[in-house]
Coordinates of C-alpha atoms in Angstrom, one line a residue:
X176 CA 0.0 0.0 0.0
X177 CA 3.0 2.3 0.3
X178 CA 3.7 3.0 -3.3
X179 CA 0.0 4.2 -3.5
X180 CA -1.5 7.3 -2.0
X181 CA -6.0 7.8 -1.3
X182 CA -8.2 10.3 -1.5
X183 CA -11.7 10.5 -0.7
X184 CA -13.7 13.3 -1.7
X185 CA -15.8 13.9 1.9
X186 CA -19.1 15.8 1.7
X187 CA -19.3 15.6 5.3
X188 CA -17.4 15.1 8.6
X189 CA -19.2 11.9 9.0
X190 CA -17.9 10.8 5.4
X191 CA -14.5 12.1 6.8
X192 CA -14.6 10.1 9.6
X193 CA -15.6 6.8 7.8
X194 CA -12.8 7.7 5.1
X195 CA -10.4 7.8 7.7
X196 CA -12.1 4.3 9.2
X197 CA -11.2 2.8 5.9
X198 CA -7.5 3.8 5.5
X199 CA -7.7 6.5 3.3
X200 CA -4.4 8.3 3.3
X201 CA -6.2 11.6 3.3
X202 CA -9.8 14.0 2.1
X203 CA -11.0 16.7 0.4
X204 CA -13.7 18.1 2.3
X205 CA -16.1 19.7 0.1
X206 CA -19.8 21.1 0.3
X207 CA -21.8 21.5 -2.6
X208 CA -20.9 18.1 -4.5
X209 CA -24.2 18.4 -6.7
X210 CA -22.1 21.5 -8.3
X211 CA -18.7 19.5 -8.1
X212 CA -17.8 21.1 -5.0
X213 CA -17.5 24.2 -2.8
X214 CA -15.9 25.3 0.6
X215 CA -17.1 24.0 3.1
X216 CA -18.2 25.7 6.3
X217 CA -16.3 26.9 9.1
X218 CA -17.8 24.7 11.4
X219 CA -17.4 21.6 8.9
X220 CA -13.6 22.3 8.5
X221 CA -13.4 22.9 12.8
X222 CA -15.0 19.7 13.4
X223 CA -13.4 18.0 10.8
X224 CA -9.4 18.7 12.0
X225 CA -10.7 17.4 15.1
X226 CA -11.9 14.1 13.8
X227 CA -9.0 13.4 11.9
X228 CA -6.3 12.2 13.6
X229 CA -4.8 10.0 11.0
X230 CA -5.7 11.4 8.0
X231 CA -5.1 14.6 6.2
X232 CA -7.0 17.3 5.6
X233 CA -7.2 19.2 2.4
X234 CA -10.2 22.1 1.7
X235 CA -11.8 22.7 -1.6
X236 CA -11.6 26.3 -2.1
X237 CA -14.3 27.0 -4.6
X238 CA -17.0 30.0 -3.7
X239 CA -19.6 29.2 -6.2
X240 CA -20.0 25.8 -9.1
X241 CA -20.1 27.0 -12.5
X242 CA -16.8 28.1 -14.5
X243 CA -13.2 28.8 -12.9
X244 CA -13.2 32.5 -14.6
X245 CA -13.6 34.3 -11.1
X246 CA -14.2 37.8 -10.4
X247 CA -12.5 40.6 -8.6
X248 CA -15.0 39.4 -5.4
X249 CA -14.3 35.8 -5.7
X250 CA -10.8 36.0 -5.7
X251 CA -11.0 38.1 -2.3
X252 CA -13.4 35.1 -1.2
X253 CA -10.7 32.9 -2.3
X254 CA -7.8 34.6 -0.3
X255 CA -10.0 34.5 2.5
X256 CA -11.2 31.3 2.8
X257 CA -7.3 30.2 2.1
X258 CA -6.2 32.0 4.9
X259 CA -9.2 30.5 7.2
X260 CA -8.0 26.8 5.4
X261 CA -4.7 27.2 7.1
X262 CA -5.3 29.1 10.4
X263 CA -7.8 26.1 11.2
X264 CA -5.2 23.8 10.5
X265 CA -5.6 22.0 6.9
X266 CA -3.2 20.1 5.5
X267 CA -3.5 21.2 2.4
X268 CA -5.8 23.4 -0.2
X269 CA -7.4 22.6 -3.5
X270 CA -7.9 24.9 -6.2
X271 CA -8.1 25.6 -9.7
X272 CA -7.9 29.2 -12.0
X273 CA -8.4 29.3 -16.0
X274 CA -8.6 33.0 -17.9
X275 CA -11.8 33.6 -20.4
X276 CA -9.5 32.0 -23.0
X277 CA -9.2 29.0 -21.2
X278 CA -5.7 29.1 -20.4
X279 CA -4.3 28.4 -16.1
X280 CA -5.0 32.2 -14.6
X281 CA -0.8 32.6 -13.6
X282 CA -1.7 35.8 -11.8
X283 CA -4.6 34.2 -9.7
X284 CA -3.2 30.8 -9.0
X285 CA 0.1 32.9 -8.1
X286 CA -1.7 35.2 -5.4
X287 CA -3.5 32.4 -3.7
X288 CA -0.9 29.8 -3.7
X289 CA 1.1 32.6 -1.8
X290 CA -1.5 32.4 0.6
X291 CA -1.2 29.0 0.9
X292 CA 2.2 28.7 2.0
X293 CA 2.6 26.0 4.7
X294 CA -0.3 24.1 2.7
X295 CA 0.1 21.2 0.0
X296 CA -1.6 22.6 -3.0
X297 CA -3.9 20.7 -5.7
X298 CA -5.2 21.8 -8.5
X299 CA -8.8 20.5 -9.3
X300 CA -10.5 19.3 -12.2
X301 CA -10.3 23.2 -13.8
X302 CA -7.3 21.3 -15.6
X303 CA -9.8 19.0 -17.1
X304 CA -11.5 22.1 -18.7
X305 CA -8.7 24.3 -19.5
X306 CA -8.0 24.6 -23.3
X307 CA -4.1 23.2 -23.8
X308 CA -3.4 20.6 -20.5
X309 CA 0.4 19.7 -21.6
X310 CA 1.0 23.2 -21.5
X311 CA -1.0 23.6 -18.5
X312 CA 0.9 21.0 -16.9
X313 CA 3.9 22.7 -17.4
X314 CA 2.8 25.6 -16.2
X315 CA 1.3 23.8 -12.6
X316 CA 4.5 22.6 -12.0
X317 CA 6.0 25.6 -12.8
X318 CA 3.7 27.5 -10.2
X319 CA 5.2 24.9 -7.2
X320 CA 1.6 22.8 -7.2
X321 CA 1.7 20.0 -5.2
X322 CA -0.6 17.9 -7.6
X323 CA -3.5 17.6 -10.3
X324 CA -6.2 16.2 -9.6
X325 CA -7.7 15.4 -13.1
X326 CA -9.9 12.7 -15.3
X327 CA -8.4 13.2 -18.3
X328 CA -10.6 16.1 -19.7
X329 CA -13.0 13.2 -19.9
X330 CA -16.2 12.6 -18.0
X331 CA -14.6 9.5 -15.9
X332 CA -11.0 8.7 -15.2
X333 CA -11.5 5.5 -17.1
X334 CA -12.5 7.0 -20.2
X335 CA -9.5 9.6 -19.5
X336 CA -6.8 6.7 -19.2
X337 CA -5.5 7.6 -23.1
X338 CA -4.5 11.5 -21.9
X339 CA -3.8 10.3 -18.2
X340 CA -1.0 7.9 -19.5
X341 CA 0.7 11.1 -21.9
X342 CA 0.4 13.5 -18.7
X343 CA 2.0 11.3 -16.7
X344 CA 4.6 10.1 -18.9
X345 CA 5.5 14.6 -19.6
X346 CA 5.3 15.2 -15.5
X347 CA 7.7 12.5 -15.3
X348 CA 8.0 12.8 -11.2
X349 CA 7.8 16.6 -11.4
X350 CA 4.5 16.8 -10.2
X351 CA 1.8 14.7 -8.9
X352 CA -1.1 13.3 -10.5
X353 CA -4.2 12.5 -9.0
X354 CA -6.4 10.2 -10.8
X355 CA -10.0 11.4 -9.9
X356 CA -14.2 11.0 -11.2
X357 CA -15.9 7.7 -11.2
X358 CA -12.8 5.3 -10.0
X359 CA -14.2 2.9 -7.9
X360 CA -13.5 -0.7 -6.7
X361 CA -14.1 -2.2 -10.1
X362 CA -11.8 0.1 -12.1
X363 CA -9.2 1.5 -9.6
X364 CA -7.1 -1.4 -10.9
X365 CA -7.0 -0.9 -14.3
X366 CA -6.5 2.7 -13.8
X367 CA -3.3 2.1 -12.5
X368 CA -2.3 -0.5 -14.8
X369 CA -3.1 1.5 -17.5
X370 CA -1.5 4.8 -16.7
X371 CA 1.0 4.0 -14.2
X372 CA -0.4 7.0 -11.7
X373 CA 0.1 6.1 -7.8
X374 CA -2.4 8.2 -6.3
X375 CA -6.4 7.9 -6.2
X376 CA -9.6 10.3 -5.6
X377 CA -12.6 8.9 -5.0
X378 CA -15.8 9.2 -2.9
X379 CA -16.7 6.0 -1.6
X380 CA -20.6 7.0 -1.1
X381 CA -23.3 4.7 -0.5
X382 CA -26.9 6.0 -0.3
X383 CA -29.1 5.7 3.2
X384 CA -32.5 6.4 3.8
X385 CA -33.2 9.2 6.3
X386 CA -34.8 8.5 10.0
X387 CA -37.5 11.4 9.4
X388 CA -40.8 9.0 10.5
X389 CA -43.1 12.6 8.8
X390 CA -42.7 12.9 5.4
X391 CA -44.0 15.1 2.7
X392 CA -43.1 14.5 -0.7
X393 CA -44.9 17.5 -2.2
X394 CA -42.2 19.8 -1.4
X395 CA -38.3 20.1 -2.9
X396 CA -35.8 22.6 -1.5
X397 CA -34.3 22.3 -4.3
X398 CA -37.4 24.5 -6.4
X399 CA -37.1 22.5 -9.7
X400 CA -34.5 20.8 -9.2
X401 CA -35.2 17.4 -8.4
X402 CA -33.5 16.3 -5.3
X403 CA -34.0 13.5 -3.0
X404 CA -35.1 15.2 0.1
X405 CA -35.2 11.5 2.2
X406 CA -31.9 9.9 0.8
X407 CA -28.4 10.7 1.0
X408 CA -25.6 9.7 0.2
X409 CA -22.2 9.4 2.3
X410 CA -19.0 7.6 2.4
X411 CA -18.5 4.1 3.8
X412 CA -15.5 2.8 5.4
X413 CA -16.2 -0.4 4.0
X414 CA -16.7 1.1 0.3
X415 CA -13.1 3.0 1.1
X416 CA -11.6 -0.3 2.0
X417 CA -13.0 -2.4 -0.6
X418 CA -11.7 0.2 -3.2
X419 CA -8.3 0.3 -1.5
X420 CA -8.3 -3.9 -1.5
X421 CA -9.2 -4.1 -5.2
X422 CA -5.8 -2.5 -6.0
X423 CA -3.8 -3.2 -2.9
X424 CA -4.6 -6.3 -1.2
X425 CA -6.0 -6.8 1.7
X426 CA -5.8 -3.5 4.5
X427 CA -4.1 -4.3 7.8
X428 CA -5.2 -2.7 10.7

């Protein structure tokens, strides 16, 4: 299990908590997952430092789904939320800036990584949308990024593997990638195989039925958006350790 590292994208500190229960190595804590992720709340990032004593913490720093074009407003949100990342005690910071153009914002990702110092810093899945990624690659390492976390600029890792096997193969240890969307126990295997990439981002999530015993169905918070208002779903510590096992072996406690 050494030579390989996990991630599991927590919605929750009770999906934090059962990622750590399964031997993930660390999580992204992230609200919003319906949107692909945003910062999480204070209290969530408090609550969560003090759950995890064995794995790391890194916080999504996104202020809104949608595009990575951000204004003057969301970049001061950014810095902000960076600087609360750190004084709460993260581990680390994920992130992602692209110009109109498409093109990794150097000025922007420059600024907030300098906030970030004493922080490992990941780029998201902006890479995955951005309009050249082996020159944006070369440009993340250039900026001192920790890692990408990326599919492949396709919709799941798997289908990605063709451009995850070329990025890895041009980052050639420089930097680190993070194989990420859709790997699960039954392709986390051939992932790696395929591509040769030693770390994994995942979620883990199975869906439970709430406790409410009063119900009504009528109503959605979501307006028109459809959302399940009596279901959820949350990481498993036994979905994070079968996904580990499928590629390592059995997990020792």
């Amino acid at each position: 299990m050494e030579q390989y590292q996990f991630e599991v994208c927590a919605n929750s500190v009770e999906s934090c908590l059962a990622a750590q229960a399964g031997g993930a190595n660390r999580v992204e804590l992230c609200a919003g997952i319906p949107e692909g992720g945003t910062t999480p709340s204070y209290g969530d990032i408090v609550i969560a430092r003090e759950a995890l004593t064995k794995t790391l913490l890194h916080v999504i720093i996104r202020p809104r789904g949608g595009d990575f074009l951000y204004s003057p407003i969301e970049q001061r949100i950014m810095l902000k939320d960076i600087d609360n990342a750190r004084r709460l005690g993260a581990d680390g910071v994920v992130f992602g800036c692209l110009t109109a153009k498409g093109d990794v914002d150097l000025s922007l990702m420059r600024q907030l990584i300098e906030v970030s110092q004493g922080m490992s810093v990941t780029f998201h899945r902006a890479f995955d949308v951005c309009r050249n990624p082996q020159e944006a690659l070369e440009q993340i390492i250039e900026l001192g990024c920790n890692r990408i976390l990326t599919s492949g600029a396709q919709a799941t890792a798997e289908q990605g593997i063709p451009l995850l096997k070329k990025l890895q193969q041009q980052a050639d240890g420089r930097i680190i990638l993070l194989a990420g969307c859709g790997v699960n126990e039954n392709n986390i295997a051939h992932i790696a195989t395929e591509t040769g990439i030693r770390e994994f981002h995942f979620s883990a999530r199975e869906t439970i039925e709430s406790k409410m015993l009063h119900r009504n169905g009528t109503v959605s918070m979501g307006g028109t958006v459809n959302i399940e208002e009596y279901r959820r779903p949350i990481t498993t510590a036994e979905r994070v350790k079968r996904t580990i096992k499928s590629l390592t072996g059995p997990i020792k406690n």
